[in-house]
Amino acid sequence: MKNVITKKLSILFRCSLVIIITSLLLSSCQNNDLEIQQDFPFEVEILPVPSKIAENETVEIRISLITPSNFNGTTYSVRHFQFEGSGQLRYYNDEPYLPNEEYPLKQKQFRLYYTSQASESHQFSIWIKDSFGNERRVDFEFDNAS
């Protein structure tokens, strides 16, 4: 009699265990969405620049984009807007950038060159944007050096 009761309890325990494991597996597989983070925020680091500029003088602006992770699919672009003064902003030896036009960046560390075209103070902003819509703004102000 004890053998029969032990066998029935053993079968009941095994069935319960199978039901519990099956329910855990089924409930854990309900969400098919695998979340992969690709949208990484970035910071802009700029080396110091002079505070004064003379007419026809060029100032080098060294910029580094700092990201917590390297995702190969991220692209960056740059644009600028001049508030005061007159000058040109360019990437290395490329043609000067037009205000408010986006230009692709080839690297995370790069140099922009601002050339003054007036003997007055200059104010402009540079916006750097990634392919996920994150955008950073950096303001520059140069006084007249003469």
Short mmCIF file of N, CA and C in Angstrom, two decimals:
data_model
loop_
_atom_site.label_atom_id
_atom_site.label_comp_id
_atom_site.label_asym_id
_atom_site.label_seq_id
_atom_site.Cartn_x
_atom_site.Cartn_y
_atom_site.Cartn_z
N MET A 1 0.81 -1.20 0.00
CA MET A 1 0.00 0.00 0.00
C MET A 1 0.86 1.27 0.00
N LYS A 2 1.94 1.21 0.77
CA LYS A 2 2.83 2.37 0.80
C LYS A 2 3.48 2.59 -0.56
N ASN A 3 3.81 1.54 -1.25
CA ASN A 3 4.41 1.64 -2.59
C ASN A 3 3.46 2.33 -3.57
N VAL A 4 2.20 2.00 -3.48
CA VAL A 4 1.21 2.58 -4.39
C VAL A 4 1.07 4.07 -4.10
N ILE A 5 1.02 4.44 -2.85
CA ILE A 5 0.89 5.86 -2.48
C ILE A 5 2.16 6.62 -2.88
N THR A 6 3.32 6.05 -2.67
CA THR A 6 4.58 6.68 -3.04
C THR A 6 4.66 6.87 -4.55
N LYS A 7 4.23 5.86 -5.32
CA LYS A 7 4.24 5.98 -6.78
C LYS A 7 3.30 7.08 -7.24
N LYS A 8 2.11 7.15 -6.62
CA LYS A 8 1.13 8.18 -7.02
C LYS A 8 1.65 9.58 -6.67
N LEU A 9 2.28 9.73 -5.50
CA LEU A 9 2.85 11.03 -5.12
C LEU A 9 4.01 11.41 -6.05
N SER A 10 4.79 10.43 -6.42
CA SER A 10 5.90 10.68 -7.34
C SER A 10 5.39 11.13 -8.69
N ILE A 11 4.35 10.48 -9.19
CA ILE A 11 3.76 10.87 -10.49
C ILE A 11 3.15 12.26 -10.38
N LEU A 12 2.46 12.54 -9.27
CA LEU A 12 1.85 13.85 -9.05
C LEU A 12 2.93 14.95 -8.98
N PHE A 13 4.04 14.65 -8.30
CA PHE A 13 5.15 15.61 -8.20
C PHE A 13 5.76 15.88 -9.57
N ARG A 14 5.98 14.85 -10.35
CA ARG A 14 6.56 15.01 -11.69
C ARG A 14 5.63 15.81 -12.60
N CYS A 15 4.35 15.51 -12.56
CA CYS A 15 3.37 16.26 -13.38
C CYS A 15 3.35 17.72 -12.97
N SER A 16 3.37 17.99 -11.67
CA SER A 16 3.38 19.37 -11.18
C SER A 16 4.64 20.09 -11.63
N LEU A 17 5.77 19.40 -11.54
CA LEU A 17 7.03 19.99 -11.97
C LEU A 17 7.03 20.31 -13.46
N VAL A 18 6.52 19.41 -14.28
CA VAL A 18 6.42 19.64 -15.73
C VAL A 18 5.51 20.83 -16.01
N ILE A 19 4.40 20.94 -15.31
CA ILE A 19 3.46 22.06 -15.52
C ILE A 19 4.12 23.38 -15.12
N ILE A 20 4.81 23.41 -14.01
CA ILE A 20 5.48 24.64 -13.56
C ILE A 20 6.57 25.07 -14.55
N ILE A 21 7.41 24.14 -14.97
CA ILE A 21 8.48 24.47 -15.92
C ILE A 21 7.90 24.94 -17.25
N THR A 22 6.86 24.27 -17.73
CA THR A 22 6.22 24.66 -18.99
C THR A 22 5.62 26.06 -18.87
N SER A 23 4.96 26.35 -17.77
CA SER A 23 4.36 27.68 -17.61
C SER A 23 5.44 28.77 -17.51
N LEU A 24 6.56 28.48 -16.84
CA LEU A 24 7.65 29.45 -16.77
C LEU A 24 8.25 29.71 -18.15
N LEU A 25 8.46 28.66 -18.92
CA LEU A 25 9.01 28.82 -20.26
C LEU A 25 8.07 29.62 -21.16
N LEU A 26 6.80 29.30 -21.10
CA LEU A 26 5.83 30.00 -21.95
C LEU A 26 5.68 31.46 -21.54
N SER A 27 5.70 31.75 -20.26
CA SER A 27 5.54 33.15 -19.83
C SER A 27 6.79 33.97 -20.11
N SER A 28 7.96 33.36 -20.11
CA SER A 28 9.19 34.11 -20.39
C SER A 28 9.38 34.38 -21.88
N CYS A 29 8.71 33.67 -22.73
CA CYS A 29 8.88 33.83 -24.19
C CYS A 29 7.78 34.66 -24.82
N GLN A 30 7.00 35.36 -24.01
CA GLN A 30 5.91 36.16 -24.58
C GLN A 30 6.40 37.38 -25.32
N ASN A 31 7.48 37.99 -24.90
CA ASN A 31 7.99 39.21 -25.53
C ASN A 31 9.03 38.84 -26.58
N ASN A 32 8.71 39.06 -27.84
CA ASN A 32 9.62 38.72 -28.94
C ASN A 32 10.60 39.84 -29.26
N ASP A 33 10.40 41.03 -28.67
CA ASP A 33 11.24 42.18 -28.99
C ASP A 33 12.55 42.09 -28.24
N LEU A 34 13.61 42.08 -28.99
CA LEU A 34 14.94 42.10 -28.42
C LEU A 34 15.42 43.54 -28.49
N GLU A 35 15.70 44.12 -27.35
CA GLU A 35 16.10 45.52 -27.33
C GLU A 35 17.61 45.63 -27.49
N ILE A 36 18.01 46.31 -28.55
CA ILE A 36 19.42 46.55 -28.82
C ILE A 36 19.62 48.05 -28.84
N GLN A 37 20.47 48.54 -27.97
CA GLN A 37 20.71 49.97 -27.92
C GLN A 37 21.66 50.38 -29.03
N GLN A 38 21.20 51.31 -29.84
CA GLN A 38 22.03 51.87 -30.89
C GLN A 38 22.14 53.37 -30.76
N ASP A 39 21.24 53.95 -29.99
CA ASP A 39 21.17 55.38 -29.82
C ASP A 39 22.04 55.78 -28.63
N PHE A 40 23.30 56.14 -28.91
CA PHE A 40 24.23 56.49 -27.85
C PHE A 40 24.41 58.00 -27.81
N PRO A 41 24.21 58.62 -26.65
CA PRO A 41 24.44 60.06 -26.57
C PRO A 41 25.93 60.36 -26.77
N PHE A 42 26.22 61.59 -27.12
CA PHE A 42 27.61 61.98 -27.31
C PHE A 42 27.84 63.36 -26.72
N GLU A 43 29.08 63.65 -26.42
CA GLU A 43 29.47 64.96 -25.92
C GLU A 43 30.48 65.56 -26.89
N VAL A 44 30.55 66.87 -26.91
CA VAL A 44 31.49 67.58 -27.78
C VAL A 44 32.58 68.20 -26.92
N GLU A 45 33.81 67.88 -27.25
CA GLU A 45 34.95 68.43 -26.54
C GLU A 45 35.73 69.32 -27.50
N ILE A 46 36.00 70.54 -27.07
CA ILE A 46 36.68 71.51 -27.93
C ILE A 46 37.91 72.03 -27.21
N LEU A 47 39.04 72.01 -27.90
CA LEU A 47 40.25 72.58 -27.33
C LEU A 47 40.10 74.10 -27.30
N PRO A 48 40.79 74.78 -26.39
CA PRO A 48 40.66 76.24 -26.30
C PRO A 48 41.01 76.94 -27.61
N VAL A 49 40.29 78.02 -27.87
CA VAL A 49 40.52 78.85 -29.07
C VAL A 49 40.81 80.27 -28.61
N PRO A 50 41.47 81.08 -29.45
CA PRO A 50 41.74 82.48 -29.07
C PRO A 50 40.43 83.24 -28.88
N SER A 51 40.51 84.30 -28.09
CA SER A 51 39.31 85.11 -27.86
C SER A 51 39.23 86.29 -28.84
N LYS A 52 40.32 86.55 -29.56
CA LYS A 52 40.35 87.68 -30.51
C LYS A 52 40.78 87.19 -31.87
N ILE A 53 40.26 87.87 -32.89
CA ILE A 53 40.61 87.53 -34.27
C ILE A 53 40.67 88.82 -35.10
N ALA A 54 41.65 88.91 -35.97
CA ALA A 54 41.78 90.07 -36.86
C ALA A 54 41.16 89.74 -38.21
N GLU A 55 40.90 90.77 -38.99
CA GLU A 55 40.33 90.57 -40.32
C GLU A 55 41.28 89.72 -41.17
N ASN A 56 40.75 88.75 -41.90
CA ASN A 56 41.47 87.80 -42.75
C ASN A 56 42.33 86.80 -41.97
N GLU A 57 42.18 86.75 -40.67
CA GLU A 57 42.90 85.78 -39.84
C GLU A 57 42.06 84.50 -39.74
N THR A 58 42.74 83.35 -39.63
CA THR A 58 42.06 82.06 -39.52
C THR A 58 42.35 81.45 -38.16
N VAL A 59 41.30 80.93 -37.54
CA VAL A 59 41.41 80.28 -36.24
C VAL A 59 41.07 78.80 -36.42
N GLU A 60 41.89 77.94 -35.84
CA GLU A 60 41.64 76.50 -35.90
C GLU A 60 40.80 76.08 -34.69
N ILE A 61 39.73 75.32 -34.96
CA ILE A 61 38.86 74.81 -33.90
C ILE A 61 38.97 73.29 -33.93
N ARG A 62 39.57 72.72 -32.88
CA ARG A 62 39.73 71.26 -32.79
C ARG A 62 38.58 70.68 -31.98
N ILE A 63 37.89 69.73 -32.60
CA ILE A 63 36.69 69.15 -31.99
C ILE A 63 36.82 67.65 -31.91
N SER A 64 36.39 67.10 -30.77
CA SER A 64 36.32 65.64 -30.57
C SER A 64 34.92 65.29 -30.11
N LEU A 65 34.36 64.26 -30.70
CA LEU A 65 33.07 63.74 -30.27
C LEU A 65 33.34 62.56 -29.34
N ILE A 66 32.84 62.67 -28.12
CA ILE A 66 33.07 61.65 -27.10
C ILE A 66 31.80 60.82 -26.97
N THR A 67 31.92 59.51 -27.22
CA THR A 67 30.78 58.61 -27.13
C THR A 67 31.09 57.48 -26.15
N PRO A 68 30.08 57.00 -25.41
CA PRO A 68 30.33 55.91 -24.46
C PRO A 68 30.57 54.57 -25.14
N SER A 69 30.18 54.46 -26.40
CA SER A 69 30.34 53.21 -27.12
C SER A 69 30.57 53.51 -28.60
N ASN A 70 31.19 52.59 -29.30
CA ASN A 70 31.43 52.75 -30.73
C ASN A 70 30.45 51.89 -31.51
N PHE A 71 29.42 52.52 -32.03
CA PHE A 71 28.47 51.83 -32.89
C PHE A 71 28.77 52.23 -34.32
N ASN A 72 29.10 51.28 -35.17
CA ASN A 72 29.55 51.58 -36.54
C ASN A 72 28.50 52.27 -37.39
N GLY A 73 27.22 52.11 -37.07
CA GLY A 73 26.17 52.68 -37.91
C GLY A 73 25.89 54.15 -37.65
N THR A 74 26.50 54.74 -36.63
CA THR A 74 26.23 56.14 -36.30
C THR A 74 26.99 57.07 -37.24
N THR A 75 26.28 58.03 -37.80
CA THR A 75 26.92 59.06 -38.62
C THR A 75 26.69 60.42 -37.96
N TYR A 76 27.55 61.35 -38.26
CA TYR A 76 27.48 62.69 -37.67
C TYR A 76 27.51 63.74 -38.77
N SER A 77 26.86 64.87 -38.47
CA SER A 77 26.87 65.99 -39.41
C SER A 77 27.06 67.28 -38.63
N VAL A 78 27.48 68.31 -39.34
CA VAL A 78 27.74 69.60 -38.72
C VAL A 78 27.06 70.70 -39.54
N ARG A 79 26.62 71.74 -38.85
CA ARG A 79 26.09 72.94 -39.51
C ARG A 79 26.42 74.12 -38.61
N HIS A 80 26.36 75.32 -39.15
CA HIS A 80 26.66 76.50 -38.34
C HIS A 80 25.75 77.65 -38.72
N PHE A 81 25.69 78.63 -37.83
CA PHE A 81 24.93 79.85 -38.09
C PHE A 81 25.69 81.03 -37.50
N GLN A 82 25.89 82.07 -38.31
CA GLN A 82 26.63 83.26 -37.90
C GLN A 82 25.64 84.30 -37.39
N PHE A 83 25.79 84.73 -36.13
CA PHE A 83 24.91 85.73 -35.54
C PHE A 83 25.42 87.14 -35.76
N GLU A 84 26.75 87.27 -35.66
CA GLU A 84 27.34 88.61 -35.74
C GLU A 84 28.68 88.50 -36.46
N GLY A 85 29.00 89.51 -37.23
CA GLY A 85 30.26 89.52 -37.96
C GLY A 85 30.12 88.81 -39.30
N SER A 86 31.25 88.66 -39.95
CA SER A 86 31.26 88.01 -41.25
C SER A 86 32.50 87.13 -41.34
N GLY A 87 32.28 85.87 -41.70
CA GLY A 87 33.41 84.96 -41.80
C GLY A 87 33.00 83.67 -42.49
N GLN A 88 33.99 82.80 -42.68
CA GLN A 88 33.76 81.51 -43.33
C GLN A 88 34.23 80.39 -42.43
N LEU A 89 33.45 79.32 -42.40
CA LEU A 89 33.82 78.13 -41.66
C LEU A 89 34.03 77.01 -42.67
N ARG A 90 35.12 76.28 -42.51
CA ARG A 90 35.42 75.19 -43.45
C ARG A 90 36.00 74.01 -42.70
N TYR A 91 35.91 72.86 -43.34
CA TYR A 91 36.48 71.61 -42.84
C TYR A 91 37.76 71.37 -43.61
N TYR A 92 38.89 71.40 -42.93
CA TYR A 92 40.21 71.25 -43.55
C TYR A 92 40.32 72.14 -44.78
N ASN A 93 40.54 71.55 -45.97
CA ASN A 93 40.69 72.35 -47.19
C ASN A 93 39.44 72.32 -48.07
N ASP A 94 38.31 71.87 -47.53
CA ASP A 94 37.06 71.83 -48.30
C ASP A 94 36.55 73.24 -48.57
N GLU A 95 35.55 73.31 -49.43
CA GLU A 95 34.89 74.59 -49.69
C GLU A 95 34.23 75.10 -48.40
N PRO A 96 34.11 76.43 -48.23
CA PRO A 96 33.48 76.97 -47.02
C PRO A 96 32.04 76.47 -46.88
N TYR A 97 31.66 76.25 -45.64
CA TYR A 97 30.30 75.80 -45.33
C TYR A 97 29.32 76.96 -45.50
N LEU A 98 28.15 76.65 -46.05
CA LEU A 98 27.07 77.62 -46.12
C LEU A 98 26.30 77.58 -44.80
N PRO A 99 25.83 78.73 -44.32
CA PRO A 99 25.10 78.75 -43.05
C PRO A 99 23.84 77.86 -43.11
N ASN A 100 23.60 77.16 -42.03
CA ASN A 100 22.42 76.30 -41.84
C ASN A 100 22.32 75.13 -42.80
N GLU A 101 23.38 74.78 -43.47
CA GLU A 101 23.42 73.59 -44.32
C GLU A 101 24.15 72.49 -43.55
N GLU A 102 23.63 71.26 -43.63
CA GLU A 102 24.28 70.14 -42.94
C GLU A 102 25.35 69.52 -43.83
N TYR A 103 26.49 69.24 -43.20
CA TYR A 103 27.60 68.61 -43.90
C TYR A 103 28.03 67.37 -43.11
N PRO A 104 28.23 66.26 -43.80
CA PRO A 104 28.62 65.03 -43.08
C PRO A 104 30.04 65.14 -42.52
N LEU A 105 30.23 64.53 -41.36
CA LEU A 105 31.56 64.46 -40.76
C LEU A 105 32.14 63.09 -41.02
N LYS A 106 33.42 63.05 -41.35
CA LYS A 106 34.06 61.78 -41.70
C LYS A 106 34.69 61.10 -40.49
N GLN A 107 34.97 61.87 -39.45
CA GLN A 107 35.67 61.34 -38.27
C GLN A 107 35.06 61.93 -37.00
N LYS A 108 35.40 61.32 -35.87
CA LYS A 108 34.95 61.84 -34.58
C LYS A 108 35.91 62.89 -34.03
N GLN A 109 37.10 62.96 -34.58
CA GLN A 109 38.05 64.01 -34.23
C GLN A 109 38.38 64.76 -35.52
N PHE A 110 38.14 66.06 -35.48
CA PHE A 110 38.33 66.83 -36.71
C PHE A 110 38.66 68.27 -36.35
N ARG A 111 39.00 69.04 -37.40
CA ARG A 111 39.33 70.45 -37.24
C ARG A 111 38.47 71.27 -38.19
N LEU A 112 37.94 72.34 -37.67
CA LEU A 112 37.24 73.33 -38.48
C LEU A 112 38.07 74.60 -38.44
N TYR A 113 38.00 75.36 -39.53
CA TYR A 113 38.77 76.59 -39.62
C TYR A 113 37.82 77.75 -39.89
N TYR A 114 37.88 78.76 -39.00
CA TYR A 114 37.05 79.95 -39.17
C TYR A 114 37.95 81.10 -39.61
N THR A 115 37.60 81.73 -40.74
CA THR A 115 38.35 82.85 -41.26
C THR A 115 37.50 84.11 -41.18
N SER A 116 38.02 85.11 -40.50
CA SER A 116 37.31 86.38 -40.34
C SER A 116 37.33 87.15 -41.67
N GLN A 117 36.20 87.76 -41.99
CA GLN A 117 36.13 88.58 -43.19
C GLN A 117 35.68 90.00 -42.87
N ALA A 118 35.79 90.39 -41.60
CA ALA A 118 35.40 91.73 -41.19
C ALA A 118 36.20 92.14 -39.96
N SER A 119 36.34 93.43 -39.76
CA SER A 119 37.09 93.93 -38.60
C SER A 119 36.12 94.29 -37.48
N GLU A 120 35.31 93.34 -37.11
CA GLU A 120 34.35 93.52 -36.02
C GLU A 120 34.31 92.22 -35.22
N SER A 121 33.51 92.20 -34.16
CA SER A 121 33.41 90.97 -33.37
C SER A 121 32.58 89.93 -34.13
N HIS A 122 32.79 88.68 -33.77
CA HIS A 122 32.14 87.57 -34.46
C HIS A 122 31.45 86.67 -33.44
N GLN A 123 30.23 86.25 -33.76
CA GLN A 123 29.49 85.28 -32.96
C GLN A 123 28.85 84.27 -33.89
N PHE A 124 29.08 82.99 -33.62
CA PHE A 124 28.43 81.95 -34.40
C PHE A 124 28.29 80.70 -33.55
N SER A 125 27.41 79.82 -33.99
CA SER A 125 27.18 78.55 -33.31
C SER A 125 27.42 77.42 -34.27
N ILE A 126 27.92 76.32 -33.73
CA ILE A 126 28.09 75.09 -34.49
C ILE A 126 27.18 74.03 -33.87
N TRP A 127 26.38 73.37 -34.69
CA TRP A 127 25.52 72.27 -34.24
C TRP A 127 26.08 70.98 -34.82
N ILE A 128 26.24 69.99 -33.96
CA ILE A 128 26.69 68.67 -34.41
C ILE A 128 25.56 67.69 -34.08
N LYS A 129 25.15 66.93 -35.08
CA LYS A 129 24.00 66.03 -34.93
C LYS A 129 24.40 64.62 -35.34
N ASP A 130 23.86 63.62 -34.62
CA ASP A 130 24.10 62.24 -35.03
C ASP A 130 22.90 61.70 -35.79
N SER A 131 23.02 60.51 -36.33
CA SER A 131 21.97 59.92 -37.16
C SER A 131 20.72 59.54 -36.37
N PHE A 132 20.75 59.65 -35.04
CA PHE A 132 19.59 59.35 -34.22
C PHE A 132 18.86 60.60 -33.77
N GLY A 133 19.33 61.77 -34.22
CA GLY A 133 18.65 63.03 -33.89
C GLY A 133 19.22 63.74 -32.67
N ASN A 134 20.19 63.16 -31.99
CA ASN A 134 20.84 63.84 -30.86
C ASN A 134 21.66 64.99 -31.42
N GLU A 135 21.55 66.16 -30.79
CA GLU A 135 22.23 67.34 -31.31
C GLU A 135 22.90 68.11 -30.18
N ARG A 136 24.09 68.62 -30.43
CA ARG A 136 24.82 69.44 -29.46
C ARG A 136 25.18 70.76 -30.14
N ARG A 137 25.08 71.84 -29.35
CA ARG A 137 25.37 73.18 -29.86
C ARG A 137 26.57 73.74 -29.11
N VAL A 138 27.48 74.37 -29.85
CA VAL A 138 28.65 75.01 -29.27
C VAL A 138 28.70 76.43 -29.81
N ASP A 139 28.80 77.41 -28.91
CA ASP A 139 28.84 78.82 -29.31
C ASP A 139 30.27 79.35 -29.28
N PHE A 140 30.57 80.22 -30.25
CA PHE A 140 31.88 80.84 -30.33
C PHE A 140 31.71 82.35 -30.42
N GLU A 141 32.63 83.07 -29.81
CA GLU A 141 32.62 84.53 -29.85
C GLU A 141 34.06 85.01 -29.92
N PHE A 142 34.36 85.81 -30.94
CA PHE A 142 35.69 86.39 -31.11
C PHE A 142 35.55 87.89 -31.14
N ASP A 143 36.39 88.57 -30.37
CA ASP A 143 36.44 90.03 -30.42
C ASP A 143 37.42 90.46 -31.49
N ASN A 144 37.34 91.72 -31.90
CA ASN A 144 38.24 92.25 -32.90
C ASN A 144 39.64 92.38 -32.31
N ALA A 145 40.65 91.89 -33.02
CA ALA A 145 42.03 91.90 -32.53
C ALA A 145 42.79 93.17 -32.83
N SER A 146 42.24 94.08 -33.60
CA SER A 146 43.01 95.29 -33.94
C SER A 146 42.78 96.42 -32.97
#
